PDB file of C-alpha atoms in Angstrom:
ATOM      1  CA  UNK M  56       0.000   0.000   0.000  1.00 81.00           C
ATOM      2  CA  UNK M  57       1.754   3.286  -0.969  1.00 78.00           C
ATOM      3  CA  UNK M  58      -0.609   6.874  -0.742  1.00 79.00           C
ATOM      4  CA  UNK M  59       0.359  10.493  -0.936  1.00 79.00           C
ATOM      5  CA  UNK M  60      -1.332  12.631   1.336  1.00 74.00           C
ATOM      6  CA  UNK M  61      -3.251  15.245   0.504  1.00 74.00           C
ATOM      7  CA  UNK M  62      -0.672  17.950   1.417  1.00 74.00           C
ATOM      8  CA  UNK M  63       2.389  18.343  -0.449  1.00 75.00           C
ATOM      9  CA  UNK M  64       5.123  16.384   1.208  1.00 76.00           C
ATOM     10  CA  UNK M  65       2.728  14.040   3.047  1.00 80.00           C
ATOM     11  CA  UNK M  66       3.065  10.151   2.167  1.00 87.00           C
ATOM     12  CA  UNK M  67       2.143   6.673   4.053  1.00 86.00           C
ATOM     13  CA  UNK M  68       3.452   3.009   2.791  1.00 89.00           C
ATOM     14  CA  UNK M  69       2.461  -0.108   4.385  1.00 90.00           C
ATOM     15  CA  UNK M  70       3.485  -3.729   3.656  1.00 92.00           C
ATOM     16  CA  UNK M  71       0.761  -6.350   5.317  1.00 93.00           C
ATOM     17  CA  UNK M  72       1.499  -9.618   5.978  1.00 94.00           C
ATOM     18  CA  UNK M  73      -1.197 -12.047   6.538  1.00 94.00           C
ATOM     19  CA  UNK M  74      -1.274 -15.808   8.146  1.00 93.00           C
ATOM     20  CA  UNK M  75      -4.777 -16.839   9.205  1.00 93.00           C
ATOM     21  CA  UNK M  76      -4.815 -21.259   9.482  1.00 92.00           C
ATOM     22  CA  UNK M  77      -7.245 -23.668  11.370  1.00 91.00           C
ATOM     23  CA  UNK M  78      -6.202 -26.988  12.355  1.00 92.00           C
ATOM     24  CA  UNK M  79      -8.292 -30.038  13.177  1.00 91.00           C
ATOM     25  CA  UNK M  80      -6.022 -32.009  15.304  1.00 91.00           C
ATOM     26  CA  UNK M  81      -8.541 -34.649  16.029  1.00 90.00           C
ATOM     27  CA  UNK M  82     -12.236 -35.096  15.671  1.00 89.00           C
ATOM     28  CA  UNK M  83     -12.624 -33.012  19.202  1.00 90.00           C
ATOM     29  CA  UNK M  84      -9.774 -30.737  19.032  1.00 92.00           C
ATOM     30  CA  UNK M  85      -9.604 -28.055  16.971  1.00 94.00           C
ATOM     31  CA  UNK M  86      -6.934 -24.823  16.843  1.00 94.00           C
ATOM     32  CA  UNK M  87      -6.165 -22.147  14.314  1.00 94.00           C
ATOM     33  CA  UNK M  88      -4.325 -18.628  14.300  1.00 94.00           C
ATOM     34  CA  UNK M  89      -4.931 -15.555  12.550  1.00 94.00           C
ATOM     35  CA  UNK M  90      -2.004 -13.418  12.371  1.00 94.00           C
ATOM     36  CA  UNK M  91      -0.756  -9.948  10.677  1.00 95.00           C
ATOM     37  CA  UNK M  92       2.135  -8.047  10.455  1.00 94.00           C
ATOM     38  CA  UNK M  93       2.594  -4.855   9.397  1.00 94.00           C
ATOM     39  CA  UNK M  94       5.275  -2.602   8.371  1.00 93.00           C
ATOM     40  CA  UNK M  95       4.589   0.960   8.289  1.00 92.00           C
ATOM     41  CA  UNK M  96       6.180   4.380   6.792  1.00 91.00           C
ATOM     42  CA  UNK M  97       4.999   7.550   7.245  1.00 89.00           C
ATOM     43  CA  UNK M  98       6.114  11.200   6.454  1.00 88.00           C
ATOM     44  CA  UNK M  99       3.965  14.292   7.679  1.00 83.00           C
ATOM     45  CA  UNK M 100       3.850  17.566   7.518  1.00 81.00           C
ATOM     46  CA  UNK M 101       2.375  20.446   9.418  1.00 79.00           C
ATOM     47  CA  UNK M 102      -1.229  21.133   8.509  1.00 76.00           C
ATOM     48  CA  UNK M 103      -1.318  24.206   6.887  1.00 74.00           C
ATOM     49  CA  UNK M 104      -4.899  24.659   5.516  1.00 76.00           C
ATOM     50  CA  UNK M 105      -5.741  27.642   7.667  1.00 76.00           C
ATOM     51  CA  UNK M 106      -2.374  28.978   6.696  1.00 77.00           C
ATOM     52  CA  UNK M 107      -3.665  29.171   3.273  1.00 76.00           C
ATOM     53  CA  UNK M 108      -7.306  30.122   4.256  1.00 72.00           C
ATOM     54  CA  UNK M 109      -5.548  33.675   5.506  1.00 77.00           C
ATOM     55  CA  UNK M 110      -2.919  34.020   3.355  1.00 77.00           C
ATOM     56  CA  UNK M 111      -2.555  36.808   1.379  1.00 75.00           C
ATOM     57  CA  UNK M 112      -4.019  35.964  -2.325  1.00 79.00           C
ATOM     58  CA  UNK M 113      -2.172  38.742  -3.967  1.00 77.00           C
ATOM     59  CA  UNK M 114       1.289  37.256  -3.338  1.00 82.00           C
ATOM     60  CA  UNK M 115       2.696  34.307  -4.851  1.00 82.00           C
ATOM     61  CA  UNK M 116       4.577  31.489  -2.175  1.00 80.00           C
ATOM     62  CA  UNK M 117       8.104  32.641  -4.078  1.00 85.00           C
ATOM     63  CA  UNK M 118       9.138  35.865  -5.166  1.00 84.00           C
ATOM     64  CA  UNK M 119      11.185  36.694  -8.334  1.00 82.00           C
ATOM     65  CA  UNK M 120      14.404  35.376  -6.911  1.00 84.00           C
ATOM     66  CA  UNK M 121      12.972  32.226  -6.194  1.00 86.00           C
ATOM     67  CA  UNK M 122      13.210  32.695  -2.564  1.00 87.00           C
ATOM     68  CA  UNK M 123      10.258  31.943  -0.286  1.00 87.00           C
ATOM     69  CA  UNK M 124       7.753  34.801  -0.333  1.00 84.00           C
ATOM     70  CA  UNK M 125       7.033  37.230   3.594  1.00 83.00           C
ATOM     71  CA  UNK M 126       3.212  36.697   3.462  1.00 81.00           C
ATOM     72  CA  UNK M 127       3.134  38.180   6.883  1.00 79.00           C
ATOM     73  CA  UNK M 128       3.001  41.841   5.478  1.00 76.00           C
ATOM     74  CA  UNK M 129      -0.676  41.963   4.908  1.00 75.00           C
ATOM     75  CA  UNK M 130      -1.878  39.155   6.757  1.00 73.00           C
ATOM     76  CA  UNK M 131      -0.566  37.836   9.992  1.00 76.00           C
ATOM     77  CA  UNK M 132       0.102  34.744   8.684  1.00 82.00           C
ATOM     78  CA  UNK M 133       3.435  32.597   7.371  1.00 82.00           C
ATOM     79  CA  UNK M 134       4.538  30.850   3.892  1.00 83.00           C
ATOM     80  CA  UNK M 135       2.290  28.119   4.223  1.00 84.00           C
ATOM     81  CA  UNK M 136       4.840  26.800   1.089  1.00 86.00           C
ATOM     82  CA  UNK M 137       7.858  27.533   3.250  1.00 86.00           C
ATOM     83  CA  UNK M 138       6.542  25.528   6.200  1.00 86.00           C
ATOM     84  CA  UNK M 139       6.109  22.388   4.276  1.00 87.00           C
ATOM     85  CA  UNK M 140       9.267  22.756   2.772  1.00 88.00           C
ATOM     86  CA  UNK M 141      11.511  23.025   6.211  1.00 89.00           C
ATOM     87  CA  UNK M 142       9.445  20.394   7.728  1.00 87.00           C
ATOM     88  CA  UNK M 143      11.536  16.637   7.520  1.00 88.00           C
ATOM     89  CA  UNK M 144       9.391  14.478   9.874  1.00 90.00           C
ATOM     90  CA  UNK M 145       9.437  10.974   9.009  1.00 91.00           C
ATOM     91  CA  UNK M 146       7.794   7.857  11.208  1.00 92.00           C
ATOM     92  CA  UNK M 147       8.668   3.858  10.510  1.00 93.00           C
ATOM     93  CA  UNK M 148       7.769   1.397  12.610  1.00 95.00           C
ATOM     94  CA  UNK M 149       6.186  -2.445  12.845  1.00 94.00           C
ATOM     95  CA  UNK M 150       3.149  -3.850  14.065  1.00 94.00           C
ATOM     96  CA  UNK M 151       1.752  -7.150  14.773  1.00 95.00           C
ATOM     97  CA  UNK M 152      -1.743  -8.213  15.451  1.00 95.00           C
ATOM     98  CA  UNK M 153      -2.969 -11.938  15.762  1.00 95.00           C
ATOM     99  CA  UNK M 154      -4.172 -14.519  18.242  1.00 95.00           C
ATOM    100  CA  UNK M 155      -4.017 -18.278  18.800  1.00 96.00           C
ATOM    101  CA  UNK M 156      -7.219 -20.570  20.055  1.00 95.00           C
ATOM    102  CA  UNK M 157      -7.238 -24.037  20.805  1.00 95.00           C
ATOM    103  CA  UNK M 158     -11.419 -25.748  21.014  1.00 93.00           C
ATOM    104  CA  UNK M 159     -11.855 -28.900  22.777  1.00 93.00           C
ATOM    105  CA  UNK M 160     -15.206 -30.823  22.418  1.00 91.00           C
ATOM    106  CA  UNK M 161     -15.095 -32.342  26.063  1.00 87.00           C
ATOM    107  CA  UNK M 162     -18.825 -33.681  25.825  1.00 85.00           C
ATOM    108  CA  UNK M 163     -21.680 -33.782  23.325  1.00 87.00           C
ATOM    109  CA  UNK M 164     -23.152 -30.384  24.368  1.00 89.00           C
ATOM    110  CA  UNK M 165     -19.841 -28.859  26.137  1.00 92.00           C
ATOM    111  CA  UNK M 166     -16.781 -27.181  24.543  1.00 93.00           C
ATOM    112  CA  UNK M 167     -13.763 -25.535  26.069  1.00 95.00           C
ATOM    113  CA  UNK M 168     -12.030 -22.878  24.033  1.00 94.00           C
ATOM    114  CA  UNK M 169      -8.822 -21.046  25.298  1.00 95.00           C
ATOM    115  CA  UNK M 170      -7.474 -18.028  23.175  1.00 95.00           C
ATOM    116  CA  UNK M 171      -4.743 -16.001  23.052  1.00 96.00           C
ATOM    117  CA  UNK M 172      -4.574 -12.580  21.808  1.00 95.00           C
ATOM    118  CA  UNK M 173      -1.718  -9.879  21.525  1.00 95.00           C
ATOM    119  CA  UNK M 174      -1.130  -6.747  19.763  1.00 95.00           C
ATOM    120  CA  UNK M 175       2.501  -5.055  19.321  1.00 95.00           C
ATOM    121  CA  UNK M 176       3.185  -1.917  18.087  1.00 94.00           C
ATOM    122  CA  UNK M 177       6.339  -0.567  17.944  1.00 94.00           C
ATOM    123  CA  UNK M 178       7.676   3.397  15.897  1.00 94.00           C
ATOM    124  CA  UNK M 179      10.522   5.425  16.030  1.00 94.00           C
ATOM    125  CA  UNK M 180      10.704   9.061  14.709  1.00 93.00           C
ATOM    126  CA  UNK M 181      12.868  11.750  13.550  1.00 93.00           C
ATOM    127  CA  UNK M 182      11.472  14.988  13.432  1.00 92.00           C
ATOM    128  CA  UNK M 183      14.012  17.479  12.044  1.00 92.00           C
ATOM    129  CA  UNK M 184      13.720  21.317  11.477  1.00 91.00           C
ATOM    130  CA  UNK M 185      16.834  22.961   9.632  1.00 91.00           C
ATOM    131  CA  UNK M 186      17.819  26.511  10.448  1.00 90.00           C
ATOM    132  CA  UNK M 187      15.846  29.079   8.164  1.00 91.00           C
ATOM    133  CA  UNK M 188      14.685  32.231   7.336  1.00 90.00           C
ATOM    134  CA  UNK M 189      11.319  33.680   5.554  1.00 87.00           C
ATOM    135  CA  UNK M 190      10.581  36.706   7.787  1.00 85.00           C
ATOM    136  CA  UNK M 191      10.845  38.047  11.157  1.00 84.00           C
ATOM    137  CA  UNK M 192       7.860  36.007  12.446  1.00 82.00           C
ATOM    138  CA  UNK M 193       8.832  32.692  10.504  1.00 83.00           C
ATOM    139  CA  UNK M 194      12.422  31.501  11.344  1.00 88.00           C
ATOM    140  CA  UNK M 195      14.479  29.248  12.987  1.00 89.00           C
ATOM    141  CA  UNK M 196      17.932  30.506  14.133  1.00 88.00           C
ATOM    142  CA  UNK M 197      19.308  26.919  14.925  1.00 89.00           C
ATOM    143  CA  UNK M 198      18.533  23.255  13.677  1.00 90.00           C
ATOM    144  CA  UNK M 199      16.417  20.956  16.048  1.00 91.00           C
ATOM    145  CA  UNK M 200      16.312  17.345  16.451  1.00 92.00           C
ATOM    146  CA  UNK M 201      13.550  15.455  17.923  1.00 92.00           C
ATOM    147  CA  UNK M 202      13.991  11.643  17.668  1.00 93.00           C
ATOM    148  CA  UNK M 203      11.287   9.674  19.400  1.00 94.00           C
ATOM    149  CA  UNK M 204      10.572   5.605  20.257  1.00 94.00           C
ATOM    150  CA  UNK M 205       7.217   4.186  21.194  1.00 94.00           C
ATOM    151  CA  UNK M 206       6.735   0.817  22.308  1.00 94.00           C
ATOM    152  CA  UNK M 207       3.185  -0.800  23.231  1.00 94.00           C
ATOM    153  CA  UNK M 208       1.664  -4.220  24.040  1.00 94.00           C
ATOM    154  CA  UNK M 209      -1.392  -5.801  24.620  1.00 94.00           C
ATOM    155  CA  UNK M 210      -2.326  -9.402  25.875  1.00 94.00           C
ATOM    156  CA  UNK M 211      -5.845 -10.758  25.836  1.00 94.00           C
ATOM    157  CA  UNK M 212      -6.060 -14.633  27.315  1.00 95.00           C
ATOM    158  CA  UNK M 213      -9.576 -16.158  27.251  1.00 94.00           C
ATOM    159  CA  UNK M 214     -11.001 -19.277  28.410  1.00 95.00           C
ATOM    160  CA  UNK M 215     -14.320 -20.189  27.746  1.00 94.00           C
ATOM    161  CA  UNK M 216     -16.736 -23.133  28.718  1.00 94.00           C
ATOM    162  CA  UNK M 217     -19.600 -23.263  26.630  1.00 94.00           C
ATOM    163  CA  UNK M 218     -22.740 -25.684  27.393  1.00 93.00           C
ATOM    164  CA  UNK M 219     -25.240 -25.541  24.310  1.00 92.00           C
ATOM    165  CA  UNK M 220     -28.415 -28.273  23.905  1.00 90.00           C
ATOM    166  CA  UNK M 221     -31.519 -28.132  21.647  1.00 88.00           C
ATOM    167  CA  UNK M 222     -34.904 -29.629  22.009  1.00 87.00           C
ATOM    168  CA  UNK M 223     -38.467 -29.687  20.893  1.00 86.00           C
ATOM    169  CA  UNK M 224     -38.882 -25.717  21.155  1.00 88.00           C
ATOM    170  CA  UNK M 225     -36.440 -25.056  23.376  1.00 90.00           C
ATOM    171  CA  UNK M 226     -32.563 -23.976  22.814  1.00 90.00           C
ATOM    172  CA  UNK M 227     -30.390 -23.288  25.479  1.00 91.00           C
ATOM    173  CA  UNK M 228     -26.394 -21.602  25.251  1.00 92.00           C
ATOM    174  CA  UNK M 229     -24.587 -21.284  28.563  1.00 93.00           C
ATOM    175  CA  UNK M 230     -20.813 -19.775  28.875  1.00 92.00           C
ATOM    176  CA  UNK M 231     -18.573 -19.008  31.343  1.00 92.00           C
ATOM    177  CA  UNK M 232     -14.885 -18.333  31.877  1.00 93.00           C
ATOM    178  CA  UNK M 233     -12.387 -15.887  32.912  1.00 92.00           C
ATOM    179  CA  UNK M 234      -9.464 -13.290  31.200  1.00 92.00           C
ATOM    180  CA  UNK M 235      -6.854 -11.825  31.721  1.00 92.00           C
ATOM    181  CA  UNK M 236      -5.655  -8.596  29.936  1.00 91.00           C
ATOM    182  CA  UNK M 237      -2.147  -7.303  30.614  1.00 91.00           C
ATOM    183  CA  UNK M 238      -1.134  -3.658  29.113  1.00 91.00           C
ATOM    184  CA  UNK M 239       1.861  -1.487  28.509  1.00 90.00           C
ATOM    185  CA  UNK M 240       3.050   1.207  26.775  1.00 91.00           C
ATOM    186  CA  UNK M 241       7.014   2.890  27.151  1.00 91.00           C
ATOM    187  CA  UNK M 242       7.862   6.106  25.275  1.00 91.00           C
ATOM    188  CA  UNK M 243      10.935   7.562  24.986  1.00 92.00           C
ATOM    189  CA  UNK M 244      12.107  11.490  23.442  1.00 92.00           C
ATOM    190  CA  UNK M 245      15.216  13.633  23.469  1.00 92.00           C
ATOM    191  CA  UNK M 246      15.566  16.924  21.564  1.00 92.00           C
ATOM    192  CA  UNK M 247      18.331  18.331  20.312  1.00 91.00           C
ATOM    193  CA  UNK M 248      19.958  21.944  18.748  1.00 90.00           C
ATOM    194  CA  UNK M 249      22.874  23.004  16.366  1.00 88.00           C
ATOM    195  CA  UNK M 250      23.655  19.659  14.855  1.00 88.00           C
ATOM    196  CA  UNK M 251      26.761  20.125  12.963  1.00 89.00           C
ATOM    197  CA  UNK M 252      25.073  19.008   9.058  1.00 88.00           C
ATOM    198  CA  UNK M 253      21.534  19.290   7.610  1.00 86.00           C
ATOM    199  CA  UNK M 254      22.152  15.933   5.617  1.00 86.00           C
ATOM    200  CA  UNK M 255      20.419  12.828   6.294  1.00 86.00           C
ATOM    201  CA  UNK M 256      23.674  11.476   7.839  1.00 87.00           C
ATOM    202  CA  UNK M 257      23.663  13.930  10.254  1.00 88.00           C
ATOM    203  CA  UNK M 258      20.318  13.531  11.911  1.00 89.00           C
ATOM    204  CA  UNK M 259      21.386  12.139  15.032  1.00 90.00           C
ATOM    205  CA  UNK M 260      21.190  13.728  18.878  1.00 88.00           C
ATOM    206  CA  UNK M 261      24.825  13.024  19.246  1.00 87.00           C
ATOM    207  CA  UNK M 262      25.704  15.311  15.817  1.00 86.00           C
ATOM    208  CA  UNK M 263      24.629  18.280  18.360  1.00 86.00           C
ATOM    209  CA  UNK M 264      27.083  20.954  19.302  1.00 84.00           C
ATOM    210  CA  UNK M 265      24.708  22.823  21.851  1.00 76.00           C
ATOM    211  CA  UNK M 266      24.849  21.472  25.335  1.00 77.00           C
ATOM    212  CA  UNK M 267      21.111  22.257  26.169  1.00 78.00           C
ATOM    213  CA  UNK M 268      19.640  19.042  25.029  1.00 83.00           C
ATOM    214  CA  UNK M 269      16.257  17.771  27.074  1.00 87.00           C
ATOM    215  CA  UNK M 270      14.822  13.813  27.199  1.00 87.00           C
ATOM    216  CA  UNK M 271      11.777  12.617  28.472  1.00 87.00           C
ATOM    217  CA  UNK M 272      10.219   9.154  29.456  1.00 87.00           C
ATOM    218  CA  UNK M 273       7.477   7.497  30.262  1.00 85.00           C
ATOM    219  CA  UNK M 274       5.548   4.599  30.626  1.00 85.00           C
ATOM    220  CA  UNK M 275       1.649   3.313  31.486  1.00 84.00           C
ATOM    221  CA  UNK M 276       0.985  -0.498  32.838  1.00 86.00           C
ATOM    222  CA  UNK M 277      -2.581  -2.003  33.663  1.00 86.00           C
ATOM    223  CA  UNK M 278      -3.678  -5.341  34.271  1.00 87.00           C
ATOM    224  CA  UNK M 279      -7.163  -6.725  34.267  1.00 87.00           C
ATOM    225  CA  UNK M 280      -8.833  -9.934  35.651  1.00 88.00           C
ATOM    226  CA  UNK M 281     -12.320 -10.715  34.752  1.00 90.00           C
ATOM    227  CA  UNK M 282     -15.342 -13.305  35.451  1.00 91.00           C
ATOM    228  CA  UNK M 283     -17.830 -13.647  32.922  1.00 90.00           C
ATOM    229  CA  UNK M 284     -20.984 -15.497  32.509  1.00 92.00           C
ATOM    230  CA  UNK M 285     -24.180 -15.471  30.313  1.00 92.00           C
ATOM    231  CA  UNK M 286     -27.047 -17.255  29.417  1.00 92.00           C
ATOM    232  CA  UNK M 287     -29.316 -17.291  26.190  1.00 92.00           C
ATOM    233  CA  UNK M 288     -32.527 -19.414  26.068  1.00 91.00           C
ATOM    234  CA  UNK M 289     -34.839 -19.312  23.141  1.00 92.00           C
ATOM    235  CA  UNK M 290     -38.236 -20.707  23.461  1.00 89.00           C
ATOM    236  CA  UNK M 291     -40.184 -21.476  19.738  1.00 86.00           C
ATOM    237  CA  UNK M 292     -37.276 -19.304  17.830  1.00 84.00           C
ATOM    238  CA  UNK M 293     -39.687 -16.231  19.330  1.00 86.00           C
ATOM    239  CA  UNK M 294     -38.935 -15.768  22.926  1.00 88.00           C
ATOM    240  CA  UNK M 295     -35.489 -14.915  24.196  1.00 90.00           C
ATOM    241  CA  UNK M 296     -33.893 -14.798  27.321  1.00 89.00           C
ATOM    242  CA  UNK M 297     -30.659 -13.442  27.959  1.00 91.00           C
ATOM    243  CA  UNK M 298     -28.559 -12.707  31.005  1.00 90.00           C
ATOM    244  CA  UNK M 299     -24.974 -11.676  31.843  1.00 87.00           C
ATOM    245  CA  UNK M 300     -22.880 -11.428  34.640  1.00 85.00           C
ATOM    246  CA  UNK M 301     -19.458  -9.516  34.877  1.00 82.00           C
ATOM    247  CA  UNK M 302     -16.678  -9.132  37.428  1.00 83.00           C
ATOM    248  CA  UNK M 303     -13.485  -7.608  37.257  1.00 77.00           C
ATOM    249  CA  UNK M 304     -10.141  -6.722  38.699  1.00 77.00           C
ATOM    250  CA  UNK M 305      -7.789  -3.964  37.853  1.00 70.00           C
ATOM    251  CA  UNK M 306      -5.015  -2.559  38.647  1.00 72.00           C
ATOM    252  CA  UNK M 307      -2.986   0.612  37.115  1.00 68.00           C
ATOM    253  CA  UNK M 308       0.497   2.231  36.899  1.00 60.00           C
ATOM    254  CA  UNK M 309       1.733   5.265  35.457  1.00 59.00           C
ATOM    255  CA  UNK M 310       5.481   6.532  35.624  1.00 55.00           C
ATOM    256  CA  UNK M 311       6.433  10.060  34.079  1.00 55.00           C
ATOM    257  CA  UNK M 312      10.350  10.193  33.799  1.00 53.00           C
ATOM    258  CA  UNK M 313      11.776  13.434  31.921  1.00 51.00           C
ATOM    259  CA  UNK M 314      14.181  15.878  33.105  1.00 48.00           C
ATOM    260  CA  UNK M 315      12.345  16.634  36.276  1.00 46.00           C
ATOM    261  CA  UNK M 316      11.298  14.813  39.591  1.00 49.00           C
ATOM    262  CA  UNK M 317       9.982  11.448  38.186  1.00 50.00           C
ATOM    263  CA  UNK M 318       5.828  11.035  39.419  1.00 50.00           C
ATOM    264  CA  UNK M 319       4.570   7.428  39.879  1.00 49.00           C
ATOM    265  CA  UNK M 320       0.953   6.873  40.029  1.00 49.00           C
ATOM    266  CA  UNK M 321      -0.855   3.945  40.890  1.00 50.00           C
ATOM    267  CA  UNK M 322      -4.357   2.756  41.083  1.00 51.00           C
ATOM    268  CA  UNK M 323      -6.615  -0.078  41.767  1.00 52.00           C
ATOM    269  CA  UNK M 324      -9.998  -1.540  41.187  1.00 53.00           C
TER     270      UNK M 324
END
């Protein structure tokens, strides 16, 4: 999959793998998976439609020279041109999304069925801004780095017991079970000025020459146990009956790490 966005500049390519199987081990035992993974590019730029909304008409977005245009002398407003241009902020990254059962016929009307579901995501990002000038109001003195990583995980595990019998004008589907759902998400950022190229090679905290640099990171866990049951009765395919019955467990953590005092908060349920 390969688009260009809308804006000039703007572009997203994905490549999608796909493995989805089912298995019948044995005439009561049954498993499968259905996997994907993905992997992602994207480049962005800053939206800039009500840029152009107040932008001056009556000027073009590059003067006779060639150079970038000072909209901001009859409208308070930048080169909506120029910001697309010094904007370099690119995204890559993986994902995968799947699960795994496993169905066991114990008796006639009862089946077990234990799944296992995850989803991974995981991006990193450079989001460079070289040093530039259009006018007074739209400038940057000195390049800046921002490189960013993002890491998140999700785990489902269900298991299921499902009783289900038919007769005359009754039919009758009971389940119960329990899961578990564990959570967490780490993200990681560090800025940069005055690296000592503008060339791809260069974009890299460590090609800074300013000392100020500033990093931040954080991270968000939860964990969830539940109880589940429900009932469905249909009497003469006109009637039905249903009931449910949900309990739960959860607990939370949050950790904010940067270049101040870290803050830790936790939770419960």
């Amino acid at each position: 999959f390969d688009q260009q966005g809308i804006q000039t500049g703007s572009n997203y390519q994905r490549f999608t793998l796909r493995i989805n199987n089912d298995y019948q081990i044995r005439p009561n035992l049954k498993v499968g998976h259905n996997v994907a993974v993905v992997r992602q590019w994207r480049e962005s730029v800053p939206d800039q439609s009500s840029t152009v909304y107040r932008a001056d008409p009556t000027i073009g977005p590059r003067n006779e020279l060639g150079d970038f245009s000072d909209l901001s002398t009859n409208a308070s407003t930048g080169n909506p041109v120029a910001s697309i241009f010094y904007s370099n902020n690119k995204v890559k990254g993986y994902r995968m999304v799947g699960n795994a059962f496993a169905e066991v016929k114990l008796l006639k009307n009862i089946t077990f069925r234990s799944n296992f579901g995850f989803d991974i995501d995981q991006s990193n990002g450079k989001f460079f801004t070289p040093e530039f000038f259009v006018s007074a109001t739209q400038r940057n003195e000195e390049n800046d780095l921002t490189a960013t990583s993002n890491q998140v995980q999700n785990w489902l595990w269900e298991n299921t017991v499902t009783y289900y019998k038919e007769w005359t004008d009754h039919r009758l589907n009971l389940l119960g079970g329990m899961t578990s759902q564990v959570f967490n998400a780490e993200n990681l950022s560090g800025t940069a000025r005055g690296l000592i190229g503008e060339a791809e090679e260069f974009l890299f905290l460590n090609a800074a020459q300013a000392e100020e640099q500033s990093v931040s990171n954080g991270s968000s866990e939860w964990a969830m146990l539940s109880y589940l049951f429900r009932v469905n009765y249909t009497y003469k395919n006109k009637y039905l009956f249903t009931g449910s019955f949900h309990l739960f467990s959860m607990n939370r953590l949050l950790i904010l790490l940067g270049n101040a005092k870290p803050l830790i908060f936790k939770s419960s349920i």
